[in-house]
Coordinates of C-alpha atoms in Angstrom, one line a residue:
X1 CA 53.4 120.7 105.6
X2 CA 57.1 121.7 105.0
X3 CA 55.4 125.0 104.3
X4 CA 55.3 128.5 107.3
X5 CA 56.3 131.7 107.5
X6 CA 59.2 133.0 109.7
X7 CA 57.9 137.2 109.6
X8 CA 55.1 139.5 109.2
X9 CA 53.2 142.6 108.9
X10 CA 50.1 143.2 110.4
X11 CA 47.3 145.7 110.0
X12 CA 43.9 146.4 111.5
X13 CA 40.4 147.6 109.4
X14 CA 37.0 148.6 111.0
X15 CA 35.6 148.1 107.2
X16 CA 37.8 147.1 105.3
X17 CA 38.0 149.9 103.0
X18 CA 41.1 151.4 105.0
X19 CA 43.8 149.9 106.6
X20 CA 46.4 150.8 109.8
X21 CA 49.4 149.0 110.1
X22 CA 50.5 147.6 113.3
X23 CA 53.4 150.2 114.4
X24 CA 56.3 150.1 116.2
X25 CA 57.4 153.5 117.2
X26 CA 57.3 155.5 114.5
X27 CA 58.2 151.9 111.6
X28 CA 55.7 149.4 111.0
X29 CA 56.3 146.2 113.2
X30 CA 57.9 142.8 111.7
X31 CA 56.6 140.3 113.6
X32 CA 58.7 137.0 114.4
X33 CA 57.0 134.0 112.4
X34 CA 57.8 130.3 112.7
X35 CA 61.3 128.7 112.9
X36 CA 59.4 125.2 112.0
X37 CA 55.9 123.6 110.9
X38 CA 55.0 122.6 114.8
X39 CA 56.2 125.5 117.5
X40 CA 53.7 127.5 117.6
X41 CA 55.0 131.7 118.5
X42 CA 52.9 134.3 120.4
X43 CA 53.0 137.1 118.8
X44 CA 52.1 140.2 121.1
X45 CA 51.3 143.8 119.7
X46 CA 53.5 146.5 120.7
X47 CA 49.5 147.9 121.9
X48 CA 46.2 147.6 122.9
X49 CA 44.4 147.8 118.9
X50 CA 40.7 148.2 118.6
X51 CA 39.3 146.8 115.3
X52 CA 36.9 144.9 113.5
X53 CA 39.3 142.7 110.8
X54 CA 42.8 142.1 110.8
X55 CA 44.9 141.5 107.8
X56 CA 48.7 139.4 107.9
X57 CA 50.8 140.2 105.6
X58 CA 53.4 138.1 104.6
X59 CA 57.2 138.7 104.3
X60 CA 59.5 135.8 104.3
X61 CA 59.0 132.7 104.5
X62 CA 60.5 128.6 104.0
X63 CA 62.5 129.2 100.9
X64 CA 61.6 125.6 100.0
X65 CA 57.9 126.1 100.4
X66 CA 55.5 128.4 100.1
X67 CA 52.8 131.1 101.6
X68 CA 51.6 129.0 104.4
X69 CA 50.0 130.4 107.9
X70 CA 47.8 130.1 110.4
X71 CA 46.6 132.2 112.9
X72 CA 44.9 132.6 116.3
X73 CA 43.9 135.8 117.1
X74 CA 43.7 136.6 121.0
X75 CA 41.6 138.7 121.7
X76 CA 37.8 140.4 124.0
X77 CA 34.8 142.1 122.9
X78 CA 34.4 145.5 124.2
X79 CA 31.1 147.4 125.3
X80 CA 29.3 148.7 122.2
X81 CA 26.6 151.4 123.7
X82 CA 25.5 152.3 120.8
X83 CA 24.9 148.7 118.9
X84 CA 27.0 149.6 116.0
X85 CA 28.2 146.3 115.7
X86 CA 26.2 143.2 115.9
X87 CA 27.9 140.7 117.7
X88 CA 27.6 136.4 118.0
X89 CA 24.8 135.2 120.5
X90 CA 27.5 134.4 123.6
X91 CA 28.0 130.3 123.1
X92 CA 28.0 128.4 126.0
X93 CA 26.5 125.6 128.4
X94 CA 23.1 125.8 130.7
X95 CA 24.5 123.1 132.6
X96 CA 26.2 124.3 135.6
X97 CA 30.1 122.0 135.4
X98 CA 33.2 123.1 135.9
X99 CA 34.3 124.0 132.7
X100 CA 37.9 125.0 133.0
X101 CA 41.4 122.8 132.4
X102 CA 42.2 120.4 134.8
X103 CA 45.7 119.4 135.5
X104 CA 47.0 116.7 137.3
X105 CA 46.1 117.8 140.9
X106 CA 42.7 119.4 139.9
X107 CA 41.8 116.2 137.8
X108 CA 41.9 114.4 141.3
X109 CA 39.6 117.2 143.8
X110 CA 36.9 116.9 141.1
X111 CA 36.8 113.0 140.9
X112 CA 36.3 113.2 144.8
X113 CA 34.3 116.1 144.8
X114 CA 32.1 113.6 142.7
X115 CA 32.3 110.3 144.8
X116 CA 31.1 112.8 147.7
X117 CA 28.6 114.3 145.7
X118 CA 27.3 110.7 144.4
X119 CA 28.5 108.2 147.1
X120 CA 26.1 105.3 146.0
X121 CA 26.7 106.0 141.9
X122 CA 30.9 106.7 142.4
X123 CA 33.7 104.7 142.3
X124 CA 37.8 106.1 142.4
X125 CA 39.7 103.3 141.5
X126 CA 43.1 103.2 139.9
X127 CA 44.8 100.6 137.3
X128 CA 49.0 101.5 137.7
X129 CA 50.8 104.5 136.8
X130 CA 52.3 106.6 134.5
X131 CA 56.2 106.6 133.9
X132 CA 56.9 109.6 135.8
X133 CA 54.3 108.1 139.0
X134 CA 50.2 109.8 138.3
X135 CA 48.6 107.6 139.4
X136 CA 45.7 106.3 136.2
X137 CA 42.3 106.9 137.5
X138 CA 39.2 105.7 136.1
X139 CA 36.1 106.5 137.8
X140 CA 32.9 104.5 138.2
X141 CA 29.4 104.9 137.6
X142 CA 27.1 102.7 138.7
X143 CA 24.0 101.3 141.3
X144 CA 26.8 98.3 142.5
X145 CA 30.2 100.5 142.2
X146 CA 33.0 97.8 142.4
X147 CA 31.1 94.8 141.3
X148 CA 29.9 92.7 138.6
X149 CA 26.2 92.1 138.3
X150 CA 25.1 88.8 136.1
X151 CA 23.4 90.5 132.5
X152 CA 24.8 93.5 132.7
X153 CA 27.1 95.0 130.3
X154 CA 30.5 97.1 131.1
X155 CA 31.1 100.6 129.3
X156 CA 34.5 102.1 129.2
X157 CA 35.3 105.6 127.3
X158 CA 39.3 106.8 127.8
X159 CA 40.6 110.0 126.9
X160 CA 43.8 111.5 127.2
X161 CA 45.9 108.9 125.1
X162 CA 47.8 111.6 123.5
X163 CA 48.3 114.1 126.4
X164 CA 48.0 117.1 124.4
X165 CA 45.3 116.5 122.8
X166 CA 42.7 118.0 125.9
X167 CA 39.2 118.1 125.1
X168 CA 38.4 114.3 125.9
X169 CA 39.9 114.7 129.0
X170 CA 37.4 117.5 130.5
X171 CA 34.1 116.5 128.4
X172 CA 35.4 113.6 130.6
X173 CA 34.7 115.0 133.9
X174 CA 32.3 116.9 132.8
X175 CA 30.3 113.9 132.1
X176 CA 31.1 112.7 135.5
X177 CA 29.6 115.6 137.0
X178 CA 26.8 115.2 134.6
X179 CA 25.9 112.1 135.5
X180 CA 25.9 112.7 138.8
X181 CA 23.5 115.5 140.2
X182 CA 21.1 115.0 136.6
X183 CA 21.0 111.2 138.3
X184 CA 20.0 113.2 142.2
X185 CA 17.4 115.2 140.4
X186 CA 15.8 112.3 138.8
X187 CA 16.0 112.2 135.0
X188 CA 15.2 109.1 133.9
X189 CA 17.7 109.0 130.6
X190 CA 20.2 109.0 133.4
X191 CA 19.1 107.2 135.7
X192 CA 18.4 103.9 133.1
X193 CA 21.8 104.5 132.1
X194 CA 23.5 104.3 135.5
X195 CA 20.5 101.0 136.8
X196 CA 21.2 99.2 133.9
X197 CA 25.1 99.7 132.5
X198 CA 28.2 99.6 134.7
X199 CA 30.1 103.1 133.4
X200 CA 34.1 103.0 133.4
X201 CA 35.6 106.3 132.6
X202 CA 39.8 107.0 132.2
X203 CA 39.6 110.8 131.3
X204 CA 44.0 110.6 131.3
X205 CA 46.0 107.3 129.8
X206 CA 48.7 109.3 129.3
X207 CA 48.7 112.2 132.4
X208 CA 52.4 112.6 132.0
X209 CA 52.1 114.2 128.2
X210 CA 48.9 116.3 129.4
X211 CA 51.3 117.7 132.2
X212 CA 53.8 118.8 129.5
X213 CA 50.4 120.7 127.3
X214 CA 49.4 121.9 130.1
X215 CA 52.6 123.9 130.9
X216 CA 52.4 125.8 127.9
X217 CA 48.8 126.2 127.9
X218 CA 46.1 126.2 125.3
X219 CA 48.4 128.8 123.3
X220 CA 51.5 127.8 122.9
X221 CA 50.9 123.4 123.8
X222 CA 51.9 122.8 119.5
X223 CA 50.4 119.8 117.6
X224 CA 53.3 117.3 119.1
X225 CA 54.4 119.4 122.4
X226 CA 52.5 116.0 125.1
X227 CA 51.0 114.3 122.2
X228 CA 53.7 111.0 123.4
X229 CA 54.7 108.8 126.6
X230 CA 57.7 110.6 128.4
X231 CA 59.8 107.5 127.0
X232 CA 58.4 109.1 123.5
X233 CA 55.6 106.7 122.3
X234 CA 52.9 106.8 120.8
X235 CA 50.4 104.9 122.5
X236 CA 48.3 104.4 119.6
X237 CA 50.7 102.4 118.1
X238 CA 52.0 100.6 121.6
X239 CA 49.7 97.6 121.9
X240 CA 50.1 94.5 120.5
X241 CA 49.4 94.1 116.6
X242 CA 47.5 91.3 116.5
X243 CA 45.9 91.7 113.1
X244 CA 49.5 90.3 111.4
X245 CA 48.6 87.4 113.4
X246 CA 45.2 86.3 112.3
X247 CA 45.8 87.8 108.8
X248 CA 49.0 84.7 109.0
X249 CA 46.8 82.0 110.8
X250 CA 44.3 83.0 107.6
X251 CA 46.9 82.1 105.3
X252 CA 47.9 79.2 107.1
X253 CA 45.4 77.5 107.7
X254 CA 43.5 75.4 104.7
X255 CA 39.7 75.1 106.4
X256 CA 38.8 79.2 106.8
X257 CA 36.4 77.8 109.9
X258 CA 39.8 76.7 111.8
X259 CA 41.8 80.4 111.3
X260 CA 41.8 82.1 115.0
X261 CA 39.1 85.7 114.9
X262 CA 38.6 86.4 118.2
X263 CA 40.9 86.5 121.4
X264 CA 44.4 86.3 120.0
X265 CA 46.5 85.8 122.4
X266 CA 48.9 88.8 122.9
X267 CA 52.7 87.3 121.3
X268 CA 55.1 86.6 123.3
X269 CA 57.8 88.9 122.2
X270 CA 55.2 91.6 123.6
X271 CA 55.4 90.4 127.3
X272 CA 59.2 90.6 127.5
X273 CA 60.9 93.3 129.8
X274 CA 62.7 94.1 127.4
X275 CA 59.8 94.7 125.2
X276 CA 59.0 98.7 124.1
X277 CA 56.0 99.0 125.6
X278 CA 54.6 102.0 127.9
X279 CA 53.5 101.0 131.3
X280 CA 50.1 103.3 130.5
X281 CA 50.2 100.5 127.9
X282 CA 50.5 97.7 129.8
X283 CA 47.8 99.1 132.3
X284 CA 45.7 99.5 130.0
X285 CA 45.5 96.3 128.6
X286 CA 45.6 94.4 132.4
X287 CA 42.0 96.4 132.9
X288 CA 40.7 95.3 129.6
X289 CA 41.5 91.3 130.4
X290 CA 39.6 91.8 133.9
X291 CA 36.3 93.8 132.8
X292 CA 34.6 91.5 130.3
X293 CA 34.2 95.1 128.7
X294 CA 31.5 95.4 125.7
X295 CA 31.4 98.5 124.1
X296 CA 34.1 101.5 124.1
X297 CA 35.0 104.8 122.4
X298 CA 38.9 106.8 122.9
X299 CA 39.1 110.2 122.0
X300 CA 41.7 112.4 120.0
X301 CA 41.7 115.8 119.0
X302 CA 43.0 117.7 116.0
X303 CA 40.3 116.7 113.5
X304 CA 35.9 115.5 113.0
X305 CA 35.5 112.4 112.9
X306 CA 34.9 109.2 114.1
X307 CA 37.3 106.2 112.9
X308 CA 36.3 102.2 113.3
X309 CA 38.3 99.5 113.3
X310 CA 40.3 98.3 111.4
X311 CA 43.5 100.5 112.1
X312 CA 45.4 98.7 110.5
X313 CA 45.6 97.6 106.8
X314 CA 46.3 94.2 105.9
X315 CA 49.1 95.2 102.8
X316 CA 50.2 98.0 105.0
X317 CA 49.5 100.1 102.3
X318 CA 49.1 103.7 103.8
X319 CA 45.8 103.4 103.5
X320 CA 42.7 101.3 101.9
X321 CA 39.7 100.4 103.2
X322 CA 39.6 97.3 105.6
X323 CA 36.6 96.4 107.4
X324 CA 36.5 93.7 110.8
X325 CA 33.8 91.1 110.7
X326 CA 31.9 94.0 112.6
X327 CA 31.7 95.7 110.0
X328 CA 28.1 97.4 109.9
X329 CA 28.0 97.3 113.5
X330 CA 31.4 99.1 113.7
X331 CA 29.5 102.0 111.0
X332 CA 26.1 102.2 112.6
X333 CA 28.4 103.1 116.0
X334 CA 29.6 105.7 114.3
X335 CA 27.4 106.8 112.6
X336 CA 25.8 107.4 115.9
X337 CA 28.3 109.6 117.3
X338 CA 28.7 111.4 114.1
X339 CA 25.1 112.1 113.2
X340 CA 24.5 113.4 117.3
X341 CA 27.8 116.0 117.8
X342 CA 26.3 119.2 116.8
X343 CA 29.5 120.1 114.3
X344 CA 29.9 117.1 112.4
X345 CA 26.4 117.2 111.5
X346 CA 26.3 120.4 110.3
X347 CA 26.7 120.7 106.9
X348 CA 28.9 124.0 106.6
X349 CA 31.3 123.7 109.4
X350 CA 34.1 124.6 107.9
X351 CA 37.5 121.6 107.6
X352 CA 39.7 121.0 109.5
X353 CA 42.4 120.6 107.8
X354 CA 42.9 119.5 103.8
X355 CA 40.2 116.0 104.6
X356 CA 36.7 116.9 104.1
X357 CA 35.0 114.5 105.9
X358 CA 31.5 115.8 105.2
X359 CA 31.3 113.2 102.7
X360 CA 32.1 110.5 104.1
X361 CA 28.9 111.3 106.8
X362 CA 32.2 112.6 109.2
X363 CA 32.9 108.3 109.8
X364 CA 35.7 106.6 108.1
X365 CA 36.4 103.0 108.5
X366 CA 40.2 104.4 110.3
X367 CA 42.6 102.0 108.0
X368 CA 41.4 103.8 105.2
X369 CA 42.4 107.1 106.8
X370 CA 45.8 106.2 107.2
X371 CA 47.6 102.4 108.5
X372 CA 48.2 102.7 112.2
X373 CA 49.6 99.0 113.7
X374 CA 49.3 98.1 117.0
X375 CA 46.2 100.8 117.7
X376 CA 43.7 100.4 121.0
X377 CA 40.7 99.6 118.5
X378 CA 42.3 96.8 116.7
X379 CA 43.4 94.5 120.1
X380 CA 40.5 95.4 121.5
X381 CA 37.9 94.0 119.0
X382 CA 41.1 91.2 118.9
X383 CA 41.4 90.5 122.3
X384 CA 38.8 90.9 124.2
X385 CA 34.8 91.1 124.1
X386 CA 35.1 94.7 123.8
X387 CA 33.9 97.0 119.8
X388 CA 35.5 100.3 120.5
X389 CA 36.1 103.5 118.1
X390 CA 37.8 106.1 117.3
X391 CA 36.0 109.9 117.5
X392 CA 38.6 113.0 117.2
X393 CA 36.4 115.9 118.9
X394 CA 37.1 119.3 117.5
X395 CA 39.9 120.4 114.5
X396 CA 41.8 122.5 117.4
X397 CA 44.0 119.3 119.9
X398 CA 43.3 121.8 123.0
X399 CA 40.5 124.4 123.1
X400 CA 40.8 127.2 124.8
X401 CA 39.1 126.7 128.1
X402 CA 36.7 129.6 127.2
X403 CA 35.4 127.7 124.8
X404 CA 34.7 123.9 126.6
X405 CA 31.1 125.4 127.6
X406 CA 31.1 125.3 123.5
X407 CA 31.9 121.9 123.4
X408 CA 30.6 120.3 125.1
X409 CA 26.5 121.1 124.2
X410 CA 28.6 120.4 120.9
X411 CA 29.1 116.9 122.2
X412 CA 26.7 116.0 125.6
X413 CA 23.8 113.8 122.9
X414 CA 27.1 111.9 121.6
X415 CA 27.6 110.9 125.0
X416 CA 24.6 109.6 126.2
X417 CA 23.5 108.2 123.3
X418 CA 27.1 106.8 122.4
X419 CA 26.7 104.2 126.0
X420 CA 23.1 103.4 125.3
X421 CA 24.1 101.0 122.4
X422 CA 26.2 98.6 125.0
X423 CA 22.2 97.8 124.8
X424 CA 21.3 96.3 121.4
X425 CA 22.2 93.1 120.1
X426 CA 21.5 89.8 121.6
X427 CA 22.4 89.5 125.5
X428 CA 21.7 85.9 127.9
X429 CA 23.5 83.4 130.0
X430 CA 24.9 79.6 129.3
X431 CA 24.5 77.9 131.9
X432 CA 25.1 74.0 132.8
X433 CA 21.5 72.0 132.4
X434 CA 22.6 70.2 135.6
X435 CA 23.8 72.2 138.0
X436 CA 22.6 76.2 136.7
X437 CA 26.0 77.3 136.8
X438 CA 27.5 80.2 134.8
X439 CA 29.9 78.8 132.5
X440 CA 32.8 80.7 131.6
X441 CA 35.0 81.2 127.8
X442 CA 32.7 79.4 126.1
X443 CA 32.2 80.6 122.7
X444 CA 29.2 82.7 121.6
X445 CA 29.3 82.9 117.2
X446 CA 27.0 84.3 114.7
X447 CA 26.2 82.5 111.3
X448 CA 28.3 84.3 108.9
X449 CA 30.1 86.4 111.2
X450 CA 33.4 85.5 111.1
X451 CA 34.7 86.5 114.7
X452 CA 33.0 85.3 117.9
X453 CA 33.0 86.6 122.0
X454 CA 32.8 84.1 124.9
X455 CA 31.0 85.0 128.6
X456 CA 32.6 86.3 131.4
X457 CA 33.1 84.7 134.6
X458 CA 29.4 84.3 135.0
X459 CA 28.5 82.8 132.4
X460 CA 26.9 86.3 131.1
X461 CA 27.6 86.6 127.6
X462 CA 26.6 90.4 125.2
X463 CA 26.8 90.4 121.6
X464 CA 26.6 93.5 119.6
X465 CA 24.6 92.9 116.7
X466 CA 21.8 95.1 114.1
X467 CA 18.3 94.4 113.6
X468 CA 18.0 90.9 112.5
X469 CA 17.4 87.7 112.6
X470 CA 20.5 85.4 113.9
X471 CA 21.2 81.9 113.9
X472 CA 23.6 82.1 117.4
X473 CA 25.9 78.2 118.2
X474 CA 27.5 78.0 121.1
X475 CA 30.2 75.6 122.8
X476 CA 32.5 75.5 125.4
X477 CA 34.5 72.6 126.3
X478 CA 33.5 69.4 128.0
X479 CA 30.0 70.2 126.1
X480 CA 28.1 69.4 123.6
X481 CA 27.4 72.5 121.5
X482 CA 24.4 74.2 121.7
X483 CA 22.2 76.6 118.4
X484 CA 18.8 78.3 118.5
X485 CA 17.8 81.2 116.4
X486 CA 17.7 84.9 118.6
X487 CA 15.8 88.1 117.0
X488 CA 17.4 91.6 117.3
X489 CA 14.9 94.4 117.4
X490 CA 15.0 97.5 116.1
X491 CA 14.5 99.1 120.2
X492 CA 16.8 100.1 122.6
X493 CA 17.1 97.1 124.6
X494 CA 19.0 94.0 124.1
X495 CA 16.9 90.6 123.1
X496 CA 17.4 88.2 125.7
X497 CA 19.1 84.5 124.4
X498 CA 19.7 82.2 127.1
X499 CA 21.6 78.4 126.8
X500 CA 21.6 75.6 128.9
X501 CA 24.8 73.2 127.7
X502 CA 24.4 69.2 128.4
X503 CA 28.1 67.7 129.1
X504 CA 29.7 64.8 126.7
X505 CA 30.4 62.0 127.6
X506 CA 33.2 61.7 128.1
X507 CA 33.4 64.8 130.2
X508 CA 31.0 63.7 132.5
X509 CA 32.9 60.2 132.6
X510 CA 36.2 62.4 133.7
X511 CA 34.1 63.7 137.1
X512 CA 33.0 61.1 138.3
X513 CA 36.5 58.9 137.9
X514 CA 38.0 62.2 139.0
X515 CA 35.8 62.3 142.3
X516 CA 36.7 58.2 142.8
X517 CA 33.5 57.3 142.4
X518 CA 31.9 54.4 140.7
X519 CA 30.6 54.9 137.2
X520 CA 27.0 54.2 137.2
X521 CA 25.6 51.0 134.9
X522 CA 23.8 53.2 132.6
X523 CA 27.2 54.9 131.6
X524 CA 28.9 51.1 131.8
X525 CA 26.8 49.7 129.8
X526 CA 28.3 52.6 127.6
X527 CA 31.1 52.8 127.8
X528 CA 31.0 48.8 126.4
X529 CA 29.1 49.6 123.7
X530 CA 31.9 52.2 122.4
X531 CA 34.3 50.5 122.8
X532 CA 32.4 47.3 121.1
X533 CA 32.1 50.1 118.4
X534 CA 35.7 51.3 118.3
X535 CA 37.1 47.7 117.9
X536 CA 34.8 47.4 115.9
X537 CA 35.7 50.5 113.4
X538 CA 39.6 49.1 113.4
X539 CA 38.5 45.7 113.0
X540 CA 38.0 46.9 109.6
X541 CA 40.0 49.1 108.7
X542 CA 42.8 46.1 109.4
X543 CA 40.8 43.4 107.0
X544 CA 40.2 46.5 104.4
X545 CA 44.1 47.0 104.5
X546 CA 45.2 43.2 104.4
X547 CA 42.6 43.2 100.6
X548 CA 44.8 45.8 99.4

């Protein structure tokens, strides 16, 4: 909005009837306001004032705009020995966590302290470096850190993609501490999560931007300072646009079943050294490709809503409902977080800005809010097996440190219950019938859902689905496809749906010949029959052409 106030006066009252102006000596104080719509300005009163109510009177404003001003009042409660005023009960958290904003050095120190406190279930590793050389640290929480276990799903939280959206970073640091301590206490819910899930927490995807915002502080960081990378890149628009690749494929193919719908390869132009891709983005893409993630959420700030793919509209319209083939499950995921978040679930909460997301139950299709080409959510869904949503955690991108305990209470249940959704749907292992070895990159298709997934390197897979009965088909190169019915129940654990695939005749023959072995007699007979059948078919075709 091109609306801002240049100058204003301030008045105070304790009863809303009698108002006293803020004085600067013998004259009313005039405070400097904004020069643009984004840069925060800190105004200090000439002298401290004790009051219950504050009135702001704009004096001058942007001439082509209207009177519009957003103010944060920084104050502190005073002793009230006569109990005249009824103060709100103090907000906080019973969890004794490190509630403060952590710069890069302090973040690294806290993560190290957690690993020292819980060395058996935690591990710190780096997925790369930022433009300024800060390492992108990840905390892994698992009963076998550093190892992918067969059948155990991989989960991730990513925060700080926009460096000035600081709450997600602190919530993930709190989550590390909380899970470590609750695991040691024997909290059955946390123990189950740690033993049945491999959890990865990336608290700061854009550490360069965060350091810039942190230096200004929560009051003056502003709406844009630290949002972008040092190179000026918005990382949530910086992933490869695979949506256009998929939609072009669908329009080009006459047979829609042949159109690509998953594991869409990254376009060649995007992989060039000259491509304008942030090193942080490349690091996250490499991370996605190394680990078979099943479920993820990336944490943002500035609104109170959960968005789900697609984030990009098909025709580049500013906003338009653009659902995925898994729309019903994505809506479930978004609803799980939104309905357990204390602020989002409050029907009386105020709107952050001009949109009332309460009417949508605090969830919305990303493209129906505003189109975002090259988002991490869409890339994750189209290039890997991973389902991902965006959580806008609070109206304030960089809340004051005193608010962090309350924000943790608002989000703790949501963070835990969302992780538990990784155990919904189907899971299993696709094996070679003869050797019982797992088959990597087998394609798992669910009837009537036009989005396939693939098995991981050990042959295990996870297919997130709502309750219901599904016809599942598994295909792999050199194998005969297998099909079976699999039922997903309402319980919070997956249905086991394993497959055994038999090699095709051609594949078996190819493997025997590659090893220099002798073709068995039964295969020789079958090969002779196939050749004879092929000869008959070609002869029949030749005779048909002769008659014509």
